[in-house]
Amino acid sequence: MIIDCHGHFTTVPPAMHAWRKKQLEGAGVLGEPLVISDDELRAGLEGKQIQFQRERGLDLTLFSPIAGQMGHHLGTPEQSVEWSEVANNLIHRVCGLFPQNFVGVCQLPQSASAADFGIAASVKELERCVTELGFVACNLNPDPSGGFWQVPPLTDKAYYPLYEKMVELDVPAMVHVSSSCNPCHHHVGAHYLNGDTSAFMQFLLAPQLFEDFPTLRFVIPHGGGAVPYHWGRYRGLAQDMGLKKLIDGILKNVYFDTCVYHQAGIDVLAKVVPTENILFGSEMVGAVKGIDPETGHNYDDTRRYIDGTPHLSPAQREAVFKDNVLRVYPRLKSHLAAVAALA
């Protein structure tokens, strides 16, 4: 089995974008239902994500709303709550239509303008999505100000109520920024990777977080941003600051996905990061949609890179494709059992 830990509903029907535009143009919550038929949902998935799953030999995708459209810097805190509920409910519908293909990961109603940055609302939405909708994780934005970094680091105690709920529910968070309104930071080419790298350094600088929450788990996407490429820098910084070695400290709680879109990048990731900290992900259909002229294959066909790297044994490949994901996302096991019962 191959489980993709990183998928977004990027082919959502246009009505979704129209609903959000209308909401933001108003002064408050829209209060209108999102009207999208099951046939529209099927059309948005069967010709893209599901087709690619089949062609690439993938079995299950952890599916969340479009990360770039979370837009935590837009609108009011109340609008963020409504938008998150609407977006997550749509993911729940998708998972109900295609339970063998998708399992839900929720967007949180963070807000740069809220006094607590939307953490109380995020706790409530996380609990709803996990306990009522069967979701297995959440996406956590380290910069809800949209590229201006106007909130405390993820290790600040303002986030502790959310972490307490994550530990209680036994779910991880993927650390994922949204769109950038700062012209200095292109959202997928710079802001995403900046967010990944910054989050890792925040965690490294605050070991107290994982002493307070030993079972807290984070997945840093896009291969960890710059981290694997500068592995010696982070090992050295930890040593200079008198912190534990990475393998004895932060790596007990922090993981990386394989959304790296060329073979050499995956080779670096697989060579320097311990295999038990690598989870398969593709982010299809995501940041890069085209075909690599050097290979003739889609850039985001990341399974090919895992199969092709010389730094993983067959057993290690199986761990990356399945075992590590099941360990980091333990609620997946009950989902797979339920799907098997339907077969």
mmCIF file of C-alpha atoms in Angstrom:
data_model
loop_
_atom_site.group_PDB
_atom_site.id
_atom_site.type_symbol
_atom_site.label_atom_id
_atom_site.label_comp_id
_atom_site.label_asym_id
_atom_site.label_seq_id
_atom_site.Cartn_x
_atom_site.Cartn_y
_atom_site.Cartn_z
ATOM 1 C CA MET A 1 0.000 0.000 0.000
ATOM 2 C CA ILE A 2 1.135 3.557 -0.779
ATOM 3 C CA ILE A 3 -0.341 6.376 1.310
ATOM 4 C CA ASP A 4 0.121 9.970 0.163
ATOM 5 C CA CYS A 5 0.172 12.196 3.255
ATOM 6 C CA HIS A 6 -0.115 15.461 1.326
ATOM 7 C CA GLY A 7 -3.049 16.204 -0.948
ATOM 8 C CA HIS A 8 -5.287 19.246 -1.495
ATOM 9 C CA PHE A 9 -8.588 19.629 -3.343
ATOM 10 C CA THR A 10 -7.023 21.895 -5.968
ATOM 11 C CA THR A 11 -9.585 20.880 -8.591
ATOM 12 C CA VAL A 12 -12.540 22.071 -6.516
ATOM 13 C CA PRO A 13 -15.529 23.265 -8.613
ATOM 14 C CA PRO A 14 -15.654 27.018 -9.392
ATOM 15 C CA ALA A 15 -18.648 27.502 -7.095
ATOM 16 C CA MET A 16 -16.294 27.149 -4.132
ATOM 17 C CA HIS A 17 -14.185 30.131 -5.207
ATOM 18 C CA ALA A 18 -17.299 32.152 -6.004
ATOM 19 C CA TRP A 19 -18.697 31.475 -2.527
ATOM 20 C CA ARG A 20 -15.475 32.649 -0.861
ATOM 21 C CA LYS A 21 -15.288 35.774 -3.028
ATOM 22 C CA LYS A 22 -18.844 36.712 -2.097
ATOM 23 C CA GLN A 23 -18.140 36.098 1.582
ATOM 24 C CA LEU A 24 -15.082 38.334 1.630
ATOM 25 C CA GLU A 25 -16.895 41.103 -0.231
ATOM 26 C CA GLY A 26 -19.447 41.268 2.584
ATOM 27 C CA ALA A 27 -19.103 42.768 6.020
ATOM 28 C CA GLY A 28 -19.601 39.551 7.967
ATOM 29 C CA VAL A 29 -20.376 35.883 7.604
ATOM 30 C CA LEU A 30 -22.173 34.965 4.414
ATOM 31 C CA GLY A 31 -24.552 32.550 6.043
ATOM 32 C CA GLU A 32 -25.348 30.858 2.747
ATOM 33 C CA PRO A 33 -24.809 27.170 2.001
ATOM 34 C CA LEU A 34 -22.242 26.163 -0.562
ATOM 35 C CA VAL A 35 -24.151 24.483 -3.385
ATOM 36 C CA ILE A 36 -22.085 21.887 -5.248
ATOM 37 C CA SER A 37 -23.562 18.638 -6.512
ATOM 38 C CA ASP A 38 -22.017 15.207 -6.070
ATOM 39 C CA ASP A 39 -21.620 15.013 -9.841
ATOM 40 C CA GLU A 40 -19.573 18.228 -9.803
ATOM 41 C CA LEU A 41 -17.358 16.791 -7.089
ATOM 42 C CA ARG A 42 -16.852 13.583 -9.055
ATOM 43 C CA ALA A 43 -15.981 15.575 -12.169
ATOM 44 C CA GLY A 44 -13.416 17.597 -10.248
ATOM 45 C CA LEU A 45 -11.690 14.464 -8.957
ATOM 46 C CA GLU A 46 -12.030 11.592 -11.395
ATOM 47 C CA GLY A 47 -10.161 13.326 -14.211
ATOM 48 C CA LYS A 48 -7.279 14.496 -12.029
ATOM 49 C CA GLN A 49 -6.458 13.212 -8.543
ATOM 50 C CA ILE A 50 -8.140 9.835 -8.879
ATOM 51 C CA GLN A 51 -6.785 9.307 -12.377
ATOM 52 C CA PHE A 52 -3.259 10.147 -11.192
ATOM 53 C CA GLN A 53 -3.631 7.887 -8.161
ATOM 54 C CA ARG A 54 -4.483 5.036 -10.502
ATOM 55 C CA GLU A 55 -1.730 5.793 -13.016
ATOM 56 C CA ARG A 56 0.945 6.211 -10.349
ATOM 57 C CA GLY A 57 -0.071 3.245 -8.218
ATOM 58 C CA LEU A 58 -1.118 5.224 -5.147
ATOM 59 C CA ASP A 59 -3.805 3.893 -2.834
ATOM 60 C CA LEU A 60 -4.924 6.606 -0.421
ATOM 61 C CA THR A 61 -4.443 10.363 -0.119
ATOM 62 C CA LEU A 62 -4.743 12.475 3.017
ATOM 63 C CA PHE A 63 -6.913 15.230 1.586
ATOM 64 C CA SER A 64 -7.388 18.791 2.776
ATOM 65 C CA PRO A 65 -8.716 22.112 1.460
ATOM 66 C CA ILE A 66 -6.482 24.096 -0.881
ATOM 67 C CA ALA A 67 -3.641 25.387 1.288
ATOM 68 C CA GLY A 68 -3.161 28.533 -0.771
ATOM 69 C CA GLN A 69 -6.834 29.410 -0.305
ATOM 70 C CA MET A 70 -6.946 29.091 3.489
ATOM 71 C CA GLY A 71 -6.380 32.859 3.487
ATOM 72 C CA HIS A 72 -6.011 33.386 7.209
ATOM 73 C CA HIS A 73 -4.957 36.978 6.580
ATOM 74 C CA LEU A 74 -8.231 37.736 4.778
ATOM 75 C CA GLY A 75 -11.525 38.839 6.301
ATOM 76 C CA THR A 76 -12.577 38.706 9.919
ATOM 77 C CA PRO A 77 -12.042 35.971 12.503
ATOM 78 C CA GLU A 78 -15.732 35.105 12.154
ATOM 79 C CA GLN A 79 -15.336 34.740 8.398
ATOM 80 C CA SER A 80 -12.343 32.483 8.923
ATOM 81 C CA VAL A 81 -14.444 30.205 11.123
ATOM 82 C CA GLU A 82 -17.237 30.031 8.553
ATOM 83 C CA TRP A 83 -14.822 29.497 5.676
ATOM 84 C CA SER A 84 -13.029 26.679 7.486
ATOM 85 C CA GLU A 85 -16.295 24.927 8.283
ATOM 86 C CA VAL A 86 -17.465 25.174 4.671
ATOM 87 C CA ALA A 87 -14.120 23.997 3.279
ATOM 88 C CA ASN A 88 -13.849 21.096 5.725
ATOM 89 C CA ASN A 89 -17.434 19.999 5.146
ATOM 90 C CA LEU A 90 -16.689 19.770 1.440
ATOM 91 C CA ILE A 91 -13.666 17.573 2.119
ATOM 92 C CA HIS A 92 -15.905 15.370 4.269
ATOM 93 C CA ARG A 93 -18.285 14.969 1.340
ATOM 94 C CA VAL A 94 -15.402 13.996 -0.936
ATOM 95 C CA CYS A 95 -14.228 11.386 1.554
ATOM 96 C CA GLY A 96 -17.766 10.019 1.763
ATOM 97 C CA LEU A 97 -17.980 9.681 -2.007
ATOM 98 C CA PHE A 98 -14.515 8.135 -2.346
ATOM 99 C CA PRO A 99 -13.575 6.556 1.007
ATOM 100 C CA GLN A 100 -11.110 4.210 -0.670
ATOM 101 C CA ASN A 101 -9.246 7.184 -2.196
ATOM 102 C CA PHE A 102 -9.323 9.971 0.381
ATOM 103 C CA VAL A 103 -9.321 10.612 4.124
ATOM 104 C CA GLY A 104 -9.786 14.075 5.591
ATOM 105 C CA VAL A 105 -7.293 16.587 6.969
ATOM 106 C CA CYS A 106 -8.794 19.847 8.184
ATOM 107 C CA GLN A 107 -8.124 23.507 7.706
ATOM 108 C CA LEU A 108 -8.097 25.541 10.919
ATOM 109 C CA PRO A 109 -9.775 28.955 11.383
ATOM 110 C CA GLN A 110 -6.619 30.795 12.325
ATOM 111 C CA SER A 111 -6.705 34.566 12.037
ATOM 112 C CA ALA A 112 -3.951 37.115 12.267
ATOM 113 C CA SER A 113 -6.445 39.713 13.502
ATOM 114 C CA ALA A 114 -7.915 37.665 16.370
ATOM 115 C CA ALA A 115 -6.619 38.307 19.884
ATOM 116 C CA ASP A 116 -5.548 34.664 20.239
ATOM 117 C CA PHE A 117 -4.765 34.231 16.514
ATOM 118 C CA GLY A 118 -7.815 32.002 16.216
ATOM 119 C CA ILE A 119 -6.474 29.244 18.450
ATOM 120 C CA ALA A 120 -9.663 28.777 20.492
ATOM 121 C CA ALA A 121 -11.698 28.514 17.296
ATOM 122 C CA SER A 122 -9.104 26.131 15.883
ATOM 123 C CA VAL A 123 -9.410 23.835 18.890
ATOM 124 C CA LYS A 124 -13.171 23.691 18.393
ATOM 125 C CA GLU A 125 -12.930 23.016 14.656
ATOM 126 C CA LEU A 126 -10.242 20.373 15.096
ATOM 127 C CA GLU A 127 -12.390 18.491 17.586
ATOM 128 C CA ARG A 128 -15.428 18.697 15.286
ATOM 129 C CA CYS A 129 -13.512 17.454 12.281
ATOM 130 C CA VAL A 130 -11.855 14.560 14.105
ATOM 131 C CA THR A 131 -14.710 13.358 16.285
ATOM 132 C CA GLU A 132 -17.640 14.071 13.945
ATOM 133 C CA LEU A 133 -16.175 13.956 10.432
ATOM 134 C CA GLY A 134 -13.497 11.282 10.899
ATOM 135 C CA PHE A 135 -10.520 13.436 9.927
ATOM 136 C CA VAL A 136 -7.043 12.242 10.902
ATOM 137 C CA ALA A 137 -4.994 15.460 11.097
ATOM 138 C CA CYS A 138 -4.973 19.219 10.573
ATOM 139 C CA ASN A 139 -2.983 21.800 8.656
ATOM 140 C CA LEU A 140 -1.375 24.450 10.859
ATOM 141 C CA ASN A 141 -0.312 27.774 9.341
ATOM 142 C CA PRO A 142 2.844 29.207 10.957
ATOM 143 C CA ASP A 143 2.129 32.595 9.347
ATOM 144 C CA PRO A 144 -1.569 33.535 9.272
ATOM 145 C CA SER A 145 -0.550 37.100 8.382
ATOM 146 C CA GLY A 146 0.076 36.072 4.766
ATOM 147 C CA GLY A 147 3.803 36.544 4.333
ATOM 148 C CA PHE A 148 4.507 39.241 6.926
ATOM 149 C CA TRP A 149 5.145 36.950 9.927
ATOM 150 C CA GLN A 150 3.216 39.054 12.437
ATOM 151 C CA VAL A 151 2.405 36.272 14.904
ATOM 152 C CA PRO A 152 4.460 34.458 17.572
ATOM 153 C CA PRO A 153 6.424 31.325 16.639
ATOM 154 C CA LEU A 154 4.704 27.950 16.743
ATOM 155 C CA THR A 155 6.463 27.218 20.018
ATOM 156 C CA ASP A 156 4.727 30.096 21.835
ATOM 157 C CA LYS A 157 2.383 29.116 24.649
ATOM 158 C CA ALA A 158 -0.476 30.797 22.803
ATOM 159 C CA TYR A 159 -0.631 27.576 20.752
ATOM 160 C CA TYR A 160 -0.699 25.274 23.775
ATOM 161 C CA PRO A 161 -4.510 24.832 23.876
ATOM 162 C CA LEU A 162 -4.350 23.535 20.298
ATOM 163 C CA TYR A 163 -1.451 21.215 21.115
ATOM 164 C CA GLU A 164 -3.305 19.874 24.139
ATOM 165 C CA LYS A 165 -6.224 18.993 21.869
ATOM 166 C CA MET A 166 -3.929 17.435 19.256
ATOM 167 C CA VAL A 167 -2.379 15.217 21.929
ATOM 168 C CA GLU A 168 -5.786 14.314 23.345
ATOM 169 C CA LEU A 169 -7.082 13.332 19.896
ATOM 170 C CA ASP A 170 -3.745 11.753 18.870
ATOM 171 C CA VAL A 171 -3.514 13.646 15.589
ATOM 172 C CA PRO A 172 -0.537 15.379 13.963
ATOM 173 C CA ALA A 173 -0.420 18.733 12.209
ATOM 174 C CA MET A 174 1.144 19.421 8.844
ATOM 175 C CA VAL A 175 2.831 22.813 9.071
ATOM 176 C CA HIS A 176 1.600 24.559 5.931
ATOM 177 C CA VAL A 177 1.465 28.261 5.102
ATOM 178 C CA SER A 178 -1.239 29.722 2.901
ATOM 179 C CA SER A 179 -0.992 32.388 0.219
ATOM 180 C CA SER A 180 1.350 35.354 0.476
ATOM 181 C CA CYS A 181 0.278 38.963 0.078
ATOM 182 C CA ASN A 182 3.886 40.131 0.451
ATOM 183 C CA PRO A 183 5.351 40.772 -3.027
ATOM 184 C CA CYS A 184 8.765 39.749 -1.723
ATOM 185 C CA HIS A 185 7.605 36.147 -1.266
ATOM 186 C CA HIS A 186 6.053 34.208 -4.138
ATOM 187 C CA HIS A 187 3.602 31.868 -2.437
ATOM 188 C CA VAL A 188 4.740 28.461 -3.758
ATOM 189 C CA GLY A 189 8.280 29.317 -4.871
ATOM 190 C CA ALA A 190 9.375 31.138 -1.729
ATOM 191 C CA HIS A 191 6.721 31.477 0.998
ATOM 192 C CA TYR A 192 5.992 27.744 1.229
ATOM 193 C CA LEU A 193 9.646 26.828 1.539
ATOM 194 C CA ASN A 194 10.346 29.742 3.885
ATOM 195 C CA GLY A 195 7.532 28.506 6.111
ATOM 196 C CA ASP A 196 8.899 24.968 6.187
ATOM 197 C CA THR A 197 12.417 26.104 7.032
ATOM 198 C CA SER A 198 11.295 28.664 9.611
ATOM 199 C CA ALA A 199 9.062 26.163 11.401
ATOM 200 C CA PHE A 200 11.895 23.660 11.738
ATOM 201 C CA MET A 201 14.158 26.313 13.236
ATOM 202 C CA GLN A 202 11.413 27.431 15.619
ATOM 203 C CA PHE A 203 11.074 23.874 16.887
ATOM 204 C CA LEU A 204 14.843 23.503 17.170
ATOM 205 C CA LEU A 205 15.135 26.671 19.268
ATOM 206 C CA ALA A 206 12.449 25.644 21.769
ATOM 207 C CA PRO A 207 13.017 22.086 23.037
ATOM 208 C CA GLN A 208 10.707 22.881 25.950
ATOM 209 C CA LEU A 209 7.742 22.419 23.613
ATOM 210 C CA PHE A 210 8.414 18.714 23.184
ATOM 211 C CA GLU A 211 9.249 18.308 26.846
ATOM 212 C CA ASP A 212 5.788 19.699 27.591
ATOM 213 C CA PHE A 213 4.181 17.587 24.835
ATOM 214 C CA PRO A 214 6.310 14.456 24.264
ATOM 215 C CA THR A 215 3.796 12.884 21.850
ATOM 216 C CA LEU A 216 3.108 16.002 19.778
ATOM 217 C CA ARG A 217 3.830 15.394 16.070
ATOM 218 C CA PHE A 218 4.428 17.767 13.168
ATOM 219 C CA VAL A 219 4.954 17.028 9.487
ATOM 220 C CA ILE A 220 6.961 19.626 7.608
ATOM 221 C CA PRO A 221 6.027 19.448 3.924
ATOM 222 C CA HIS A 222 7.895 20.053 0.679
ATOM 223 C CA GLY A 223 10.796 17.934 1.858
ATOM 224 C CA GLY A 224 11.435 20.252 4.794
ATOM 225 C CA GLY A 225 12.199 23.324 2.696
ATOM 226 C CA ALA A 226 15.916 24.100 2.967
ATOM 227 C CA VAL A 227 16.496 21.854 5.969
ATOM 228 C CA PRO A 228 17.821 18.609 4.398
ATOM 229 C CA TYR A 229 20.056 20.542 2.020
ATOM 230 C CA HIS A 230 21.603 22.347 5.022
ATOM 231 C CA TRP A 231 21.526 19.394 7.414
ATOM 232 C CA GLY A 232 25.020 20.132 8.667
ATOM 233 C CA ARG A 233 24.023 23.676 9.531
ATOM 234 C CA TYR A 234 21.183 22.485 11.763
ATOM 235 C CA ARG A 235 23.259 19.738 13.349
ATOM 236 C CA GLY A 236 25.936 22.324 14.034
ATOM 237 C CA LEU A 237 23.525 24.912 15.417
ATOM 238 C CA ALA A 238 22.078 22.339 17.798
ATOM 239 C CA GLN A 239 25.612 21.461 18.911
ATOM 240 C CA ASP A 240 26.641 25.111 19.329
ATOM 241 C CA MET A 241 23.561 25.861 21.425
ATOM 242 C CA GLY A 242 24.074 22.858 23.676
ATOM 243 C CA LEU A 243 20.931 21.116 22.466
ATOM 244 C CA LYS A 244 20.424 17.407 21.940
ATOM 245 C CA LYS A 245 21.531 15.874 18.678
ATOM 246 C CA LEU A 246 18.747 16.106 16.101
ATOM 247 C CA ILE A 247 18.142 12.365 16.176
ATOM 248 C CA ASP A 248 17.797 12.402 19.980
ATOM 249 C CA GLY A 249 15.733 15.580 20.146
ATOM 250 C CA ILE A 250 13.572 17.263 17.528
ATOM 251 C CA LEU A 251 13.362 14.230 15.230
ATOM 252 C CA LYS A 252 11.297 12.375 17.804
ATOM 253 C CA ASN A 253 8.459 14.793 16.992
ATOM 254 C CA VAL A 254 9.128 16.277 13.541
ATOM 255 C CA TYR A 255 8.808 14.546 10.158
ATOM 256 C CA PHE A 256 9.281 15.452 6.497
ATOM 257 C CA ASP A 257 7.261 14.565 3.425
ATOM 258 C CA THR A 258 8.622 13.790 -0.065
ATOM 259 C CA CYS A 259 7.084 16.680 -2.018
ATOM 260 C CA VAL A 260 10.402 17.356 -3.733
ATOM 261 C CA TYR A 261 10.120 17.439 -7.493
ATOM 262 C CA HIS A 262 13.361 16.013 -8.812
ATOM 263 C CA GLN A 263 15.476 12.933 -8.217
ATOM 264 C CA ALA A 264 18.536 14.698 -6.829
ATOM 265 C CA GLY A 265 16.441 16.440 -4.179
ATOM 266 C CA ILE A 266 14.892 13.183 -3.004
ATOM 267 C CA ASP A 267 18.340 11.606 -2.982
ATOM 268 C CA VAL A 268 19.556 14.284 -0.556
ATOM 269 C CA LEU A 269 16.470 13.879 1.629
ATOM 270 C CA ALA A 270 16.781 10.091 1.747
ATOM 271 C CA LYS A 271 20.521 10.217 2.412
ATOM 272 C CA VAL A 272 20.634 12.715 5.283
ATOM 273 C CA VAL A 273 17.269 12.402 7.062
ATOM 274 C CA PRO A 274 16.598 9.184 8.998
ATOM 275 C CA THR A 275 14.177 6.986 7.080
ATOM 276 C CA GLU A 276 11.751 6.823 10.006
ATOM 277 C CA ASN A 277 11.255 10.589 9.662
ATOM 278 C CA ILE A 278 10.277 10.537 5.980
ATOM 279 C CA LEU A 279 6.647 10.199 4.859
ATOM 280 C CA PHE A 280 5.523 9.779 1.277
ATOM 281 C CA GLY A 281 3.747 12.819 -0.170
ATOM 282 C CA SER A 282 3.153 14.207 -3.639
ATOM 283 C CA GLU A 283 0.899 17.293 -3.240
ATOM 284 C CA MET A 284 -0.723 16.428 -6.545
ATOM 285 C CA VAL A 285 -2.296 18.290 -8.228
ATOM 286 C CA GLY A 286 -0.380 21.074 -6.615
ATOM 287 C CA ALA A 287 2.402 23.596 -6.874
ATOM 288 C CA VAL A 288 3.959 22.235 -10.068
ATOM 289 C CA LYS A 289 1.543 20.773 -12.588
ATOM 290 C CA GLY A 290 3.654 20.309 -15.694
ATOM 291 C CA ILE A 291 5.840 17.603 -17.216
ATOM 292 C CA ASP A 292 9.592 17.646 -16.708
ATOM 293 C CA PRO A 293 11.163 17.705 -20.208
ATOM 294 C CA GLU A 294 14.257 15.967 -18.833
ATOM 295 C CA THR A 295 12.281 12.891 -17.751
ATOM 296 C CA GLY A 296 9.014 13.010 -19.662
ATOM 297 C CA HIS A 297 7.085 12.554 -16.402
ATOM 298 C CA ASN A 298 5.136 14.923 -14.190
ATOM 299 C CA TYR A 299 7.273 16.797 -11.710
ATOM 300 C CA ASP A 300 4.906 15.799 -8.900
ATOM 301 C CA ASP A 301 5.079 12.073 -9.668
ATOM 302 C CA THR A 302 7.155 11.660 -6.540
ATOM 303 C CA ARG A 303 6.747 7.897 -6.345
ATOM 304 C CA ARG A 304 9.279 7.619 -9.179
ATOM 305 C CA TYR A 305 11.892 9.414 -7.109
ATOM 306 C CA ILE A 306 11.350 7.171 -4.083
ATOM 307 C CA ASP A 307 11.601 4.110 -6.302
ATOM 308 C CA GLY A 308 14.703 5.546 -7.969
ATOM 309 C CA THR A 309 16.808 6.706 -5.048
ATOM 310 C CA PRO A 310 19.797 4.489 -4.187
ATOM 311 C CA HIS A 311 19.609 5.495 -0.525
ATOM 312 C CA LEU A 312 16.608 3.357 0.449
ATOM 313 C CA SER A 313 16.389 -0.412 0.782
ATOM 314 C CA PRO A 314 13.135 -2.200 -0.151
ATOM 315 C CA ALA A 315 12.149 -2.296 3.515
ATOM 316 C CA GLN A 316 12.901 1.417 3.893
ATOM 317 C CA ARG A 317 10.828 2.233 0.802
ATOM 318 C CA GLU A 318 7.896 0.367 2.322
ATOM 319 C CA ALA A 319 8.351 2.358 5.514
ATOM 320 C CA VAL A 320 8.263 5.648 3.594
ATOM 321 C CA PHE A 321 5.280 4.607 1.482
ATOM 322 C CA LYS A 322 3.136 3.218 4.307
ATOM 323 C CA ASP A 323 4.530 2.294 7.721
ATOM 324 C CA ASN A 324 5.780 5.735 8.736
ATOM 325 C CA VAL A 325 2.525 7.380 7.672
ATOM 326 C CA LEU A 326 0.472 4.924 9.737
ATOM 327 C CA ARG A 327 2.696 5.567 12.749
ATOM 328 C CA VAL A 328 2.457 9.358 12.525
ATOM 329 C CA TYR A 329 -1.276 9.323 11.664
ATOM 330 C CA PRO A 330 -2.591 6.539 13.958
ATOM 331 C CA ARG A 331 -6.246 7.312 13.227
ATOM 332 C CA LEU A 332 -5.678 6.055 9.705
ATOM 333 C CA LYS A 333 -5.833 2.477 10.930
ATOM 334 C CA SER A 334 -9.492 2.699 11.868
ATOM 335 C CA HIS A 335 -10.266 4.354 8.532
ATOM 336 C CA LEU A 336 -8.563 1.544 6.628
ATOM 337 C CA ALA A 337 -10.430 -1.040 8.704
ATOM 338 C CA ALA A 338 -13.742 0.656 7.913
ATOM 339 C CA VAL A 339 -12.946 0.758 4.197
ATOM 340 C CA ALA A 340 -11.932 -2.909 4.254
ATOM 341 C CA ALA A 341 -15.263 -3.767 5.887
ATOM 342 C CA LEU A 342 -17.081 -2.112 2.987
ATOM 343 C CA ALA A 343 -15.219 -4.149 0.365
#
